[in-house]
Coordinates of C-alpha atoms and ligand atoms in Angstrom, one line a residue:
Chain A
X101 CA 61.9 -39.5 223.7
X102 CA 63.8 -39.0 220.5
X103 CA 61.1 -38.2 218.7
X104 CA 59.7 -36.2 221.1
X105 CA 62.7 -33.7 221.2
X106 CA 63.0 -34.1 217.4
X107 CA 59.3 -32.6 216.8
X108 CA 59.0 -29.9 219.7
X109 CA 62.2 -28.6 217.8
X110 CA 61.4 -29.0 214.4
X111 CA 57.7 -27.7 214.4
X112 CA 57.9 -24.2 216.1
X113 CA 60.9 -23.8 213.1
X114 CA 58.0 -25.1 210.8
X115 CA 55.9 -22.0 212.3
X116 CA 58.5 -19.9 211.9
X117 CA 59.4 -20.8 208.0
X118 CA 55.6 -20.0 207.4
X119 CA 55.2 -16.8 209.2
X120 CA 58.6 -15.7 207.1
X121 CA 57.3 -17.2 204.1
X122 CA 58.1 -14.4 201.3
X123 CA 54.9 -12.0 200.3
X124 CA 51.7 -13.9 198.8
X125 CA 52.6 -11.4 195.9
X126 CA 55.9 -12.9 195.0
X127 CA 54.1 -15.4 193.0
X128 CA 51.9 -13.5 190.1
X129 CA 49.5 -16.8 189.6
X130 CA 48.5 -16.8 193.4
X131 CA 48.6 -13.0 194.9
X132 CA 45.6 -14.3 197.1
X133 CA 43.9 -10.6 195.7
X134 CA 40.2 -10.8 195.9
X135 CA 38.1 -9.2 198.5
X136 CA 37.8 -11.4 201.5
X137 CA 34.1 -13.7 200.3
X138 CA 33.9 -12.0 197.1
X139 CA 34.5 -15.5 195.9
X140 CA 31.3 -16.7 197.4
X141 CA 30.9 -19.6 199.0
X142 CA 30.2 -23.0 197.3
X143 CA 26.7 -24.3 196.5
X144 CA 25.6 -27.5 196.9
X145 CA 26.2 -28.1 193.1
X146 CA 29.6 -26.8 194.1
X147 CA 29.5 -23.3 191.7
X148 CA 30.6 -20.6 194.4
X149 CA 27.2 -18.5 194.9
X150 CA 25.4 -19.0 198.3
X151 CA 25.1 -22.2 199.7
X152 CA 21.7 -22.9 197.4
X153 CA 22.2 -20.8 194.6
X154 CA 24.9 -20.6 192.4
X155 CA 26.2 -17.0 191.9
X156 CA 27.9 -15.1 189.1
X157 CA 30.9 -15.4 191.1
X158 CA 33.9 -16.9 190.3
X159 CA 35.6 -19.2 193.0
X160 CA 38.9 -18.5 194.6
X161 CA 41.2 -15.8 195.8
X162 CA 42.9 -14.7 192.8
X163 CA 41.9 -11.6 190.8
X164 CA 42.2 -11.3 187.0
X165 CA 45.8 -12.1 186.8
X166 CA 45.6 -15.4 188.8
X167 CA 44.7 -18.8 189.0
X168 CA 42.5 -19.9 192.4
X169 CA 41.4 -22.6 194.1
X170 CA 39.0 -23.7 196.8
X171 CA 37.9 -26.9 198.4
X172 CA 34.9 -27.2 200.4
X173 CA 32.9 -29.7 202.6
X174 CA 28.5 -29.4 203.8
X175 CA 26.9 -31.4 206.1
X176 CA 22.7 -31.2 206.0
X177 CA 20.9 -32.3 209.0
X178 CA 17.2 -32.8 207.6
X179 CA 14.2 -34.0 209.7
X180 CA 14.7 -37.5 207.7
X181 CA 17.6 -37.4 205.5
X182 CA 21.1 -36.5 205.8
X183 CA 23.3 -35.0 203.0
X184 CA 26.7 -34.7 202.5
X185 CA 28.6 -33.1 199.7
X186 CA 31.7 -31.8 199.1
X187 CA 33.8 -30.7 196.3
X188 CA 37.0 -28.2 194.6
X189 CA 37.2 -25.6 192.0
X190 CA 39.3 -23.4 189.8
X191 CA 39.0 -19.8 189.6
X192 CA 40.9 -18.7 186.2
X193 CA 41.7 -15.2 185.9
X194 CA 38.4 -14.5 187.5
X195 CA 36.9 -15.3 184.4
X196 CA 36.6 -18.7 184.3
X197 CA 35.2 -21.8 187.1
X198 CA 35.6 -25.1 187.0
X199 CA 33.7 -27.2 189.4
X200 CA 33.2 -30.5 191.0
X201 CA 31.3 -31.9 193.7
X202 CA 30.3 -35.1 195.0
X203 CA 26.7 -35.1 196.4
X204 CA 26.2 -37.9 199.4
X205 CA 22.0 -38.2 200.3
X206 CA 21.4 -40.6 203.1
X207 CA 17.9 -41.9 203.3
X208 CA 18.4 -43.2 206.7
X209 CA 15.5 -44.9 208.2
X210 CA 13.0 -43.5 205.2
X211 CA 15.2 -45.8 202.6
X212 CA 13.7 -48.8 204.6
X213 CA 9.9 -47.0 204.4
X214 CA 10.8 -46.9 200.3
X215 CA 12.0 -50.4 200.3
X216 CA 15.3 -49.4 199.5
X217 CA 17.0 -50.7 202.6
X218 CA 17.9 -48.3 205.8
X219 CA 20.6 -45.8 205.3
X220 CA 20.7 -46.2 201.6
X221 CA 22.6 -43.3 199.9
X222 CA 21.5 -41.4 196.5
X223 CA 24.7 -39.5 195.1
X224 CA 25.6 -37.6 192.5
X225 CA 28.8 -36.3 190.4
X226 CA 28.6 -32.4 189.5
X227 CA 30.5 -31.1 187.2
X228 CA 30.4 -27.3 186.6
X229 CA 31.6 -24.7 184.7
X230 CA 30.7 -20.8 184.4
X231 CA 32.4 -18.1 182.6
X232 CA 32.1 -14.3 183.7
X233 CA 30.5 -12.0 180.6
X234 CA 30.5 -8.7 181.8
X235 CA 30.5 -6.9 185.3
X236 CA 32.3 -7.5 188.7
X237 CA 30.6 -7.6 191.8
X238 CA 32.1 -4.9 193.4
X239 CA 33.6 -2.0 191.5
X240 CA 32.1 -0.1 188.4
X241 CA 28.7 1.2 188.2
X242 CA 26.1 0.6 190.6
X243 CA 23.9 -0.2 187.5
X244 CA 25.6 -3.1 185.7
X245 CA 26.5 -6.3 188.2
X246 CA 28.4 -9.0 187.5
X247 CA 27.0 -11.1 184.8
X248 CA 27.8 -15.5 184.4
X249 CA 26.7 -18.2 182.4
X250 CA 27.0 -21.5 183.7
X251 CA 26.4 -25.1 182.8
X252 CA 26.2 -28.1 185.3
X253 CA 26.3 -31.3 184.2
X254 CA 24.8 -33.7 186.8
X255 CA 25.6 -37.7 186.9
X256 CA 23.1 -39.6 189.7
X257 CA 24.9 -42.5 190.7
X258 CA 21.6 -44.6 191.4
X259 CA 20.6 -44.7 187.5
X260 CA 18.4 -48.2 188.3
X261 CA 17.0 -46.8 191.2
X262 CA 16.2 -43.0 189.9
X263 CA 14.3 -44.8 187.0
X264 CA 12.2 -47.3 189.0
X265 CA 11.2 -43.8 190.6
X266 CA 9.9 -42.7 187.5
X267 CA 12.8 -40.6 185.9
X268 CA 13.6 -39.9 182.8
X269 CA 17.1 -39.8 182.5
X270 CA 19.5 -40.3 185.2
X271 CA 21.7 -37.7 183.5
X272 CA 20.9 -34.3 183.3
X273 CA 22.3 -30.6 182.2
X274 CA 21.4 -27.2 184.1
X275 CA 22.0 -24.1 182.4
X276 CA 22.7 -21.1 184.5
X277 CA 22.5 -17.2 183.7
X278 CA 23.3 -15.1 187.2
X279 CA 23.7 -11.6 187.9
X280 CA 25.8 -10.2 191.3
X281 CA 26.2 -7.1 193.0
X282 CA 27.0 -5.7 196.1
X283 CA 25.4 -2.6 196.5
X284 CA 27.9 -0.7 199.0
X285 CA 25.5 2.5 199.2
X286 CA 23.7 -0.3 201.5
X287 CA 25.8 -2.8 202.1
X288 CA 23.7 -5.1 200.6
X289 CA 24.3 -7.9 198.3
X290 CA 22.0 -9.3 195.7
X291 CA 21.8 -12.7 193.6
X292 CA 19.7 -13.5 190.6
X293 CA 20.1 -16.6 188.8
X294 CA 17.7 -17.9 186.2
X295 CA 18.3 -21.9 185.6
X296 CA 17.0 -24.2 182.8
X297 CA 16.5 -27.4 184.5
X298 CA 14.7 -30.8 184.4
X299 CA 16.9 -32.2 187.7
X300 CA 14.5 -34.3 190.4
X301 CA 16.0 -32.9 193.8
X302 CA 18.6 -31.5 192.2
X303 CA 19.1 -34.0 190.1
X304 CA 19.9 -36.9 193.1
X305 CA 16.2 -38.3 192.2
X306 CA 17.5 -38.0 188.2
X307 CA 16.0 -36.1 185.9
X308 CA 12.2 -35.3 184.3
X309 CA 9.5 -37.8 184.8
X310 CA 5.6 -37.9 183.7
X311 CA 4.5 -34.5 184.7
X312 CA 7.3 -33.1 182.5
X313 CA 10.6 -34.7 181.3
X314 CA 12.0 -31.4 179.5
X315 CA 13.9 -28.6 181.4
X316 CA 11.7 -25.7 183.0
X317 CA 12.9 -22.1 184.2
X318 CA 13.8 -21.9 187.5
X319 CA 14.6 -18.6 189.6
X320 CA 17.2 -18.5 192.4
X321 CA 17.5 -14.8 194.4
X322 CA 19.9 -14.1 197.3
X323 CA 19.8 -11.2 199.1
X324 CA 22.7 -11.1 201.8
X325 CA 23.7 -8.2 204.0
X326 CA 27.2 -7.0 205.2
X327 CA 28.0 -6.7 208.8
X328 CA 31.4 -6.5 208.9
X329 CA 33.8 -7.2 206.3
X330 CA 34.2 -10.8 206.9
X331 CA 30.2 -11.2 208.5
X332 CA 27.9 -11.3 206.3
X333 CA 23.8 -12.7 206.8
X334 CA 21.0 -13.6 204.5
X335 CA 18.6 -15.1 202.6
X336 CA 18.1 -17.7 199.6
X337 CA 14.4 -18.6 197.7
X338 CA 14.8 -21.0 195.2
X339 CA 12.5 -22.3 192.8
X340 CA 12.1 -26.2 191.6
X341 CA 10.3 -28.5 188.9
X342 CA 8.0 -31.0 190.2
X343 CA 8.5 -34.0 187.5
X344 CA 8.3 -36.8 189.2
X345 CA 4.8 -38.1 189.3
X346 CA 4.8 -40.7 192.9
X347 CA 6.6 -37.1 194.8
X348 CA 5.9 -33.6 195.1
X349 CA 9.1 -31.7 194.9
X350 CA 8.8 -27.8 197.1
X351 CA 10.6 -24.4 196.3
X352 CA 13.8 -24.5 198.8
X353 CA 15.1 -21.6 201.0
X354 CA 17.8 -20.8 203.7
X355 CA 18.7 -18.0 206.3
X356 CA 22.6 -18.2 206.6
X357 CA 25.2 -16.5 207.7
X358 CA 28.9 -17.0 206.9
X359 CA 32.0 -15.5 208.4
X360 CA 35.4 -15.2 207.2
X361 CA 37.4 -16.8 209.5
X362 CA 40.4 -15.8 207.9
X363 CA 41.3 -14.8 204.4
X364 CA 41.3 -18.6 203.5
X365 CA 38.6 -20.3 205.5
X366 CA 35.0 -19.3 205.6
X367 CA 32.6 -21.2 208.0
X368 CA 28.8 -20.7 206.8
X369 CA 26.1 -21.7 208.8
X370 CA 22.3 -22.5 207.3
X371 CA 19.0 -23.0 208.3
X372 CA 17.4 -25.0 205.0
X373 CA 14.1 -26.1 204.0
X374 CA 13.4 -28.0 201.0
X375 CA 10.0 -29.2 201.5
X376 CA 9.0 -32.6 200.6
X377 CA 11.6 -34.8 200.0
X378 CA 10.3 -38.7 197.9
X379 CA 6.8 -38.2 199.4
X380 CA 8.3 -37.3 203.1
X381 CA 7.0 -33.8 203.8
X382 CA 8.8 -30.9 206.5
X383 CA 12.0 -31.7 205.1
X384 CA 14.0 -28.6 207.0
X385 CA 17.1 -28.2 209.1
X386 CA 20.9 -27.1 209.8
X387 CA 23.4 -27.1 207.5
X388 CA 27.5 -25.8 208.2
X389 CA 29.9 -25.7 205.5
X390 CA 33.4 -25.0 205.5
X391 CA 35.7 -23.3 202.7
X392 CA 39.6 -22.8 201.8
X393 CA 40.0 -20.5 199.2
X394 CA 43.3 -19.3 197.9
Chain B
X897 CA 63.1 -15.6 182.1
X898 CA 64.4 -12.5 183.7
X899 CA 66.3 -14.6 185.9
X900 CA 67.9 -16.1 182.8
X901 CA 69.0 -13.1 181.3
X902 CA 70.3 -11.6 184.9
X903 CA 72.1 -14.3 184.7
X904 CA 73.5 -14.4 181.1
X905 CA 74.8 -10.5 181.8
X906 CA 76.1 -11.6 185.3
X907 CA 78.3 -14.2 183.1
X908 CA 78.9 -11.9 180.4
X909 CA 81.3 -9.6 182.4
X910 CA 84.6 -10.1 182.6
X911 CA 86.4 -11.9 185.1
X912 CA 89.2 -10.1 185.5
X913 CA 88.3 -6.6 187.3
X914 CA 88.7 -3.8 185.3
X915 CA 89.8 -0.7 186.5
X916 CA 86.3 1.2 187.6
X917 CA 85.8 4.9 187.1
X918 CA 85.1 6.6 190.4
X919 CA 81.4 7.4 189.2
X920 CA 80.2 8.9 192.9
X921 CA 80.3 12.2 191.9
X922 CA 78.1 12.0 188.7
X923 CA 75.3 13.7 188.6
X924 CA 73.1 11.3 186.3
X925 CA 69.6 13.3 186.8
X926 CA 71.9 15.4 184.5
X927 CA 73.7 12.8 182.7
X928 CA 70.4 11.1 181.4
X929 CA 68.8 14.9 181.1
X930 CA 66.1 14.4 183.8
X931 CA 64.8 17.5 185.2
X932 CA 65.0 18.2 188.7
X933 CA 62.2 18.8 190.7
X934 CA 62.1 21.1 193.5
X935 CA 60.2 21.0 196.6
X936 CA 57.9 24.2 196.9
X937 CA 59.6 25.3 200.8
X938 CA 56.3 26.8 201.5
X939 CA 53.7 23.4 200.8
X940 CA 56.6 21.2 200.6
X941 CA 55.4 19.4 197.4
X942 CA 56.8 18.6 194.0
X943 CA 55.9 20.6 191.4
X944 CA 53.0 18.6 188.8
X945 CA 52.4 19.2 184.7
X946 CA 49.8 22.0 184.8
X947 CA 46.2 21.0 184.7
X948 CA 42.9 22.5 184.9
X949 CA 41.6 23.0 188.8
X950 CA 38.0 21.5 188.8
X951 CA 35.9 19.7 192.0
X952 CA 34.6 17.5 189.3
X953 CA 38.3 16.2 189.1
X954 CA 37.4 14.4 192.0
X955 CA 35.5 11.5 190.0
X956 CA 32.5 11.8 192.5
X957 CA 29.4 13.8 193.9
X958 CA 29.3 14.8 197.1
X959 CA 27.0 13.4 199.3
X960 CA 24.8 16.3 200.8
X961 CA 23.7 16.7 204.3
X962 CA 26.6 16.1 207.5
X963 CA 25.4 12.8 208.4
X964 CA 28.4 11.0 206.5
X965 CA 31.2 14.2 207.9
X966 CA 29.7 13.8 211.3
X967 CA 30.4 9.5 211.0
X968 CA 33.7 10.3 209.8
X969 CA 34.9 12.6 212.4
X970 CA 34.5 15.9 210.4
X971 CA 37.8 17.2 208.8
X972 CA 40.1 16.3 211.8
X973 CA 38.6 12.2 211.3
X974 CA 39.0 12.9 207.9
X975 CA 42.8 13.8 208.0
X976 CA 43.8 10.9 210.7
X977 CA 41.9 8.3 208.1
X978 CA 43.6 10.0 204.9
X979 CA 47.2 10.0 207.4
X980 CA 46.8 6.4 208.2
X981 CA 45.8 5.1 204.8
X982 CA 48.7 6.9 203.0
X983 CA 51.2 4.9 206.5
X984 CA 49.0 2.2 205.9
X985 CA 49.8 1.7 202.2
X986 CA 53.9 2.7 202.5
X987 CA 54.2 0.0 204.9
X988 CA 52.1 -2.7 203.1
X989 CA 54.5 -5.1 201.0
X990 CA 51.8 -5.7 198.6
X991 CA 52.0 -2.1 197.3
X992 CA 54.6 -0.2 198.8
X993 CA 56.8 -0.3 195.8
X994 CA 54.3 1.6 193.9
X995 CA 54.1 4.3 196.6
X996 CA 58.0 4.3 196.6
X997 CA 59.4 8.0 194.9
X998 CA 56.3 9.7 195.0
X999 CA 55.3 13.0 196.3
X1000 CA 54.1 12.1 199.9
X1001 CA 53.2 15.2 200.8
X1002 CA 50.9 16.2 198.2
X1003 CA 49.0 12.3 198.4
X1004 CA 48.2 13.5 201.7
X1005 CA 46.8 16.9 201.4
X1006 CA 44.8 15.4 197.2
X1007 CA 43.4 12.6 198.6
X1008 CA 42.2 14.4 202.2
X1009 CA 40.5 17.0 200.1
X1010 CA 39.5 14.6 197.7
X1011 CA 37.9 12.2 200.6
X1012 CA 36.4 15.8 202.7
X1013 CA 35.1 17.1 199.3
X1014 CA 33.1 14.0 199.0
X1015 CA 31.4 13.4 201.9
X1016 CA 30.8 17.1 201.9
X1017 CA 32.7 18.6 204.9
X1018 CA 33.7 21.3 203.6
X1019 CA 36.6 20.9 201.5
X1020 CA 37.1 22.0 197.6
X1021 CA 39.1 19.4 195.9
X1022 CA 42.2 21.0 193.8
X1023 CA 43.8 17.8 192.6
X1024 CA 44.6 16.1 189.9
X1025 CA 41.7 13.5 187.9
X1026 CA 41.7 9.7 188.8
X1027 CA 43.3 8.6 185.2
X1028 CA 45.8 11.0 184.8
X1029 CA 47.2 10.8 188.7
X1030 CA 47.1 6.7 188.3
X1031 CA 48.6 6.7 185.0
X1032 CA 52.1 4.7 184.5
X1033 CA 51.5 3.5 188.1
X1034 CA 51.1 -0.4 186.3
X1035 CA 48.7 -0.7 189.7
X1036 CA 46.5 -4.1 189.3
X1037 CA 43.0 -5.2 190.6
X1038 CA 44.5 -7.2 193.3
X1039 CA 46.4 -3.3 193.9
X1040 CA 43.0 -1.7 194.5
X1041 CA 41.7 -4.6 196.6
X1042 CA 44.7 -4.2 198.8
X1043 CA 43.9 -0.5 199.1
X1044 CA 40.6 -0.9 199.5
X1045 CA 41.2 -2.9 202.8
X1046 CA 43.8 -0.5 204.5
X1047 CA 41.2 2.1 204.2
X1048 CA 38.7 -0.1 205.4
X1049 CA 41.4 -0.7 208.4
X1050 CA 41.9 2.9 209.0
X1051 CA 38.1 3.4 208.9
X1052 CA 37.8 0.8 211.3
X1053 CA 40.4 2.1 213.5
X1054 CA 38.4 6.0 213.7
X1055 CA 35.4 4.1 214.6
X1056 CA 33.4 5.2 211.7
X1057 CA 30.3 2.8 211.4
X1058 CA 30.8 0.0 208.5
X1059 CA 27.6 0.8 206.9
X1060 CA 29.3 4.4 206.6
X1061 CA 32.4 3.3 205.3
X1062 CA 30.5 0.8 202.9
X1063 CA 28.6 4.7 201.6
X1064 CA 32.3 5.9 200.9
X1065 CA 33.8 2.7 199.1
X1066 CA 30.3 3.1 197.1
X1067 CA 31.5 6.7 195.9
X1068 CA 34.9 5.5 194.8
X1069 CA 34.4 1.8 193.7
X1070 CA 33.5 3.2 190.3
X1071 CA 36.7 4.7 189.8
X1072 CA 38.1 1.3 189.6
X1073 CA 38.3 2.0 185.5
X1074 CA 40.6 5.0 186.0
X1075 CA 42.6 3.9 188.9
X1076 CA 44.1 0.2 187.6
X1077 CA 46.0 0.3 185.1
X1078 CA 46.7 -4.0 184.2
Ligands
HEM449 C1 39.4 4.5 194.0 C2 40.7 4.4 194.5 C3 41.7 5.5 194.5 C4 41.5 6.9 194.8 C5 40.2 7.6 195.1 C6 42.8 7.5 194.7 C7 43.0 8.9 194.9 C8 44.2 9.5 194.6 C9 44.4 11.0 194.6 C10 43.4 12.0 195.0 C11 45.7 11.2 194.2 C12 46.4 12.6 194.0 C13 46.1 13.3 192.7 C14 47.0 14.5 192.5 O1 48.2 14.4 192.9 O2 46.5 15.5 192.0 C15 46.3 9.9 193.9 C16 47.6 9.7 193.5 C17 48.2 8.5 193.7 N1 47.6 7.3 193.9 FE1 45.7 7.0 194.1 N2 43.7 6.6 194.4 C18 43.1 5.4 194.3 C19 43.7 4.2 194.0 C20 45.1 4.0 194.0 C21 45.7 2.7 194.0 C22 45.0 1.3 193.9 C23 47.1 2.9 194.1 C24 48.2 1.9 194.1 C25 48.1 0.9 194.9 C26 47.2 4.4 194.1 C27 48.5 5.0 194.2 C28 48.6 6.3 194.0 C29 49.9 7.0 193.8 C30 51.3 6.3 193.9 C31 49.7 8.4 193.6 C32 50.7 9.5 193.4 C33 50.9 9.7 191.9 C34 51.7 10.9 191.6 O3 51.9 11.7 192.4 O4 52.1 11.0 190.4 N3 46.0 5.0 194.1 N4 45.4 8.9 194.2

C-alpha cells in the first residue's frame, strides 16, 4: 500500500521532470542534430549502413559538433539457423565511428547433423571503426556523396571449431571504402561499399580456407527509397567469397524497410537471404532490428 | 568556464551598494555610436548595405514547367509555407535566438520570393545572396537540420506531396556551404 501510493506519486512527477527537461541543445556534445536515420541503421557487423551493408554513415544523432551514441539489438529467423547480434557505437563529430558487436549464430538442430551437438552457437566479436573523408549524405552537390573508410576487425569465438572446418585463421580484418547519398531530386538513397575480405560467413565460419585464404573484393549496393521522413524502403545485394572448400558460401540480399519510430528509436524490418549456409542450402528469412540513437 | 568568470565579476563588485546613476534615459544606440535603423512606413522593413539585385542571388535554378507551383499551392501555398516556416522557426528553442532582432518582415517577403522564384511561379527574386544574408549568424549544421525539418513540417501541413518537397530541399541542400557558418 505504501509503496503503491509512493510510486503512483512519484512517477507521473518523473514524467513531468522529463517532458520539462531543458532543450537537447543546452548541452553542445549532445544537441541530438542529425536528420532523423541519417545515422543509418546498424549492420550486422554493427557499422551503421543498412542492415547488411555497412554505409559511409556515421552512427548517432550528433552533427559535427557532437559526440553520439547508439545501441542496437537483430534477431534472424533462417530456415535452419538462428542469429542474434547486437552491439553500441560512437559517432565523433560525425567524423569518426567506433563500433562493437557481438554476433550470436545458433545451429539449432543442423549443429547435431554437423556433429557439433544441437543448438550449438558460432559467435563472433566485431570491432569497427570508419572515419568520414569527404562528402555528407545530404547537403552539397548532388555529384560528390559521402565518402568512408572503414576497418572491421572480426574475432570468431569457435577458433577449434572454425579450423576443423577448414579455415584459415579464425581472426580476420575487412577493409571497407563506402560512398552515400541521398538523392532528394528523387528521394532516393544509394549505398556503395567496396570490401576487402577473406571472412567465411562473415567471418562466424573464420577466415580463408583451400579455395583462397587471402582477402578478395567484395561489392555491397543499397538502394533505399524515402516515403516519408521517418519511412523509408529498400534493397541490399551483397557479394561474398567462397573459401571454404566442404561449403559453398552465396551472395546475400534483403528487402527492408525501417521506420523512425521516434527521433531515438528506429524499428527495421528484413526479409534476408543468404544462400547456403555450412552445406545447408535456402538459407532465407525475417529479420527485425531495433535502434536508440542519440 | 564562462560560469567561472560570471562568477568571479558577480564577486568582484562591491558589497556595499553604491549610489547608481539613474541610466533609464540613456540613449546607448548613441552612446556606443550605433546607427539607427528606420523602418521603411511603406514595406515596413529595415533598411540593408546596398547590393547588387540579381535572380542568380537566389543560389538556385528554377525548375521549369508548373508541376512543382501547382504541388505547392501556387504563390498563395507558397506564402502560407514561407509564413509558417519563418512562425515555425521563431518559436523553435533550437534556433529562435538566432532569429531574435532580425528584420521579420523582409525574411518573409526574401525567402517567399526566393522559394516562388525557384519552383518557378512566377516570382523574381530581389534579395540578398545565401553567404552574405547568413553571415555572422554563427548558425551550425545541427541549425540547418532544425530548419530543414520545420519546412518539411510546414510542407507537410499544405499537403504538398513528400516526393515534391524532397525536389525543393534538393534545390537548396547545396546551399548548406553558404548558409552555416560553424
Ligand atoms: C538552405 C537554407 C536557407 C535558405 C534557402 C535561406 C534563405 C534566406 C533568405 C532568402 C534570406 C533573406 C536574404 C535577404 O534579406 O536579402 C535569409 C536571411 C536569414 N536567414 Fe536564412 N536561409 C537558409 C538557412 C538558414 C538557417 C539554417 C538559419 C538559422 C537557423 C537562417 C537564418 C536566417 C536569418 C536570421 C536571416 C536574416 C538575416 C538578416 O536579415 O540579416 N537561415 N535566409
Amino acid at each position: 500500500m505504501h509503496i503503491h501510493s509512493f510510486k503512483s506519486c512519484i512517477l507521473p512527477s518523473l514524467g513531468l521532470m522529463l517532458v520539462a527537461a531543458p532543450p537537447a541543445n543546452a548541452d553542445p556534445l549532445l544537441d541530438g542534430g542529425k536528420l532523423v536515420l541519417t545515422n543509418g541503421i546498424s549492420s550486422i557487423e554493427g557499422a551503421s549502413g543498412g542492415g547488411l551493408a555497412s554505409w559511409a554513415t556515421i552512427a548517432g544523432m550528433e552533427t559535427d559538433r557532437g559526440v553520439g551514441v547508439s545501441a542496437h539489438v537483430t534477431g534472424i529467423e533462417l530456415a535452419d539457423y538462428g542469429w542474434q547480434s547486437h552491439g553500441a557505437s560512437v559517432g565523433i563529430k560525425d567524423r569518426v565511428e567506433l563500433s562493437y558487436a557481438r554476433q550470436n549464430f545458433d545451429t539449432r538442430k543442423v549443429g547435431a547433423a554437423l556433429g557439433l551437438g544441437e543448438g550449438y552457437r558460432f559467435n563472433q566479436d566485431i570491432f569497427a571503426a570508419k572515419v568520414r573523408l569527404v562528402g555528407d549524405t545530404v547537403y552539397g552537390s548532388p555529384l560528390l556523396p559521402q565518402i568512408s573508410l572503414g576497418v572491421q576487425h572480426k574475432r570468431s569465438l569457435d577458433a577449434a571449431i572454425v579450423k576443423a572446418v577448414g579455415a584459415a585463421s579464425s581472426e580476420g580484418t575487412d577493409f571497407t571504402a563506402s560512398a552515400t547519398k541521398l538523392f532528394l531530386s528523387k528521394s532516393v538513397l544509394v549505398n556503395a561499399t567496396a570490401r576487402l575480405t577473406n571472412a567465411n560467413q562473415f567471418g562466424l565460419l573464420g577466415f580463408g580456407g583451400a579455395n583462397q585464404t587471402d582477402r578478395t573484393l567484395q561489392f555491397e549496393g543499397s538502394v533505399a527509397y524515402m516515403l516519408t521522413p521517418r519511412l523509408v524502403v529498400g534493397g541490399e545485394y551483397r557479394t561474398r567469397p567462397s573459401n571454404l572448400a566442404i561449403a559453398r558460401e552465396d551472395d546475400a540480399h534483403d528487402l527492408f524497410v525501417a521506420w523512425a519510430i521516434t527521433r531515438n528509436a528506429t524499428v527495421t524490418a528484413a526479409y534476408a537471404d543468404v544462400g547456403s549456409v555450412a552445406t545447408f542450402d535456402g538459407q532465407r528469412g525475417g529479420l527485425v532490428s531495433l535502434q536508440f540513437a542519440f | 568556464m564562462t560560469f567561472a568568470l560570471a562568477f568571479a565579476l558577480l564577486a568582484a563588485q562591491p558589497v556595499t551598494e553604491a549610489p547608481q546613476e539613474d541610466l533609464s534615459g540613456v540613449d546607448w544606440e548613441k552612446e556606443f555610436g550605433v546607427e539607427k535603423k528606420v523602418v521603411d512606413p511603406v514595406t515596413g522593413e529595415l533598411p540593408v548595405d546596398p547590393y547588387t539585385q540579381d535572380p542568380a542571388n537566389a543560389g538556385a535554378t528554377p525548375f521549369t514547367g508548373d508541376s512543382m507551383a501547382k504541388a505547392f499551392g501556387g504563390q498563395d501555398g507558397i506564402r502560407k509555407i514561407v509564413d509558417r516556416l519563418v512562425d515555425l522557426n521563431v518559436d523553435d528553442p533550437r534556433i529562435a535566438d538566432i532569429f531574435k532582432n532580425q528584420d521579420l518582415v523582409r525574411l518573409r517577403r526574401t525567402l517567399f520570393e526566393q522559394v516562388c522564384f525557384i519552383l518557378d511561379a512566377g516570382c523574381t527574386y530581389t534579395g540578398r545572396d545565401m553567404k552574405s544574408s547568413h553571415k555572422d549568424l554563427g548558425t551550425t549544421r545541427a541549425d540547418l537540420n532544425a530548419l530543414v525539418e520545420n519546412l518539411q513540417q510546414a510542407m507537410r501541413e499544405a499537403e504538398v506531396p513528400f516526393a515534391a518537397q524532397n525536389r525543393l530541399l534538393a534545390k537548396l541542400a547545396p546551399m548548406d556551404k553558404d548558409v552555416v557558418e560553424r
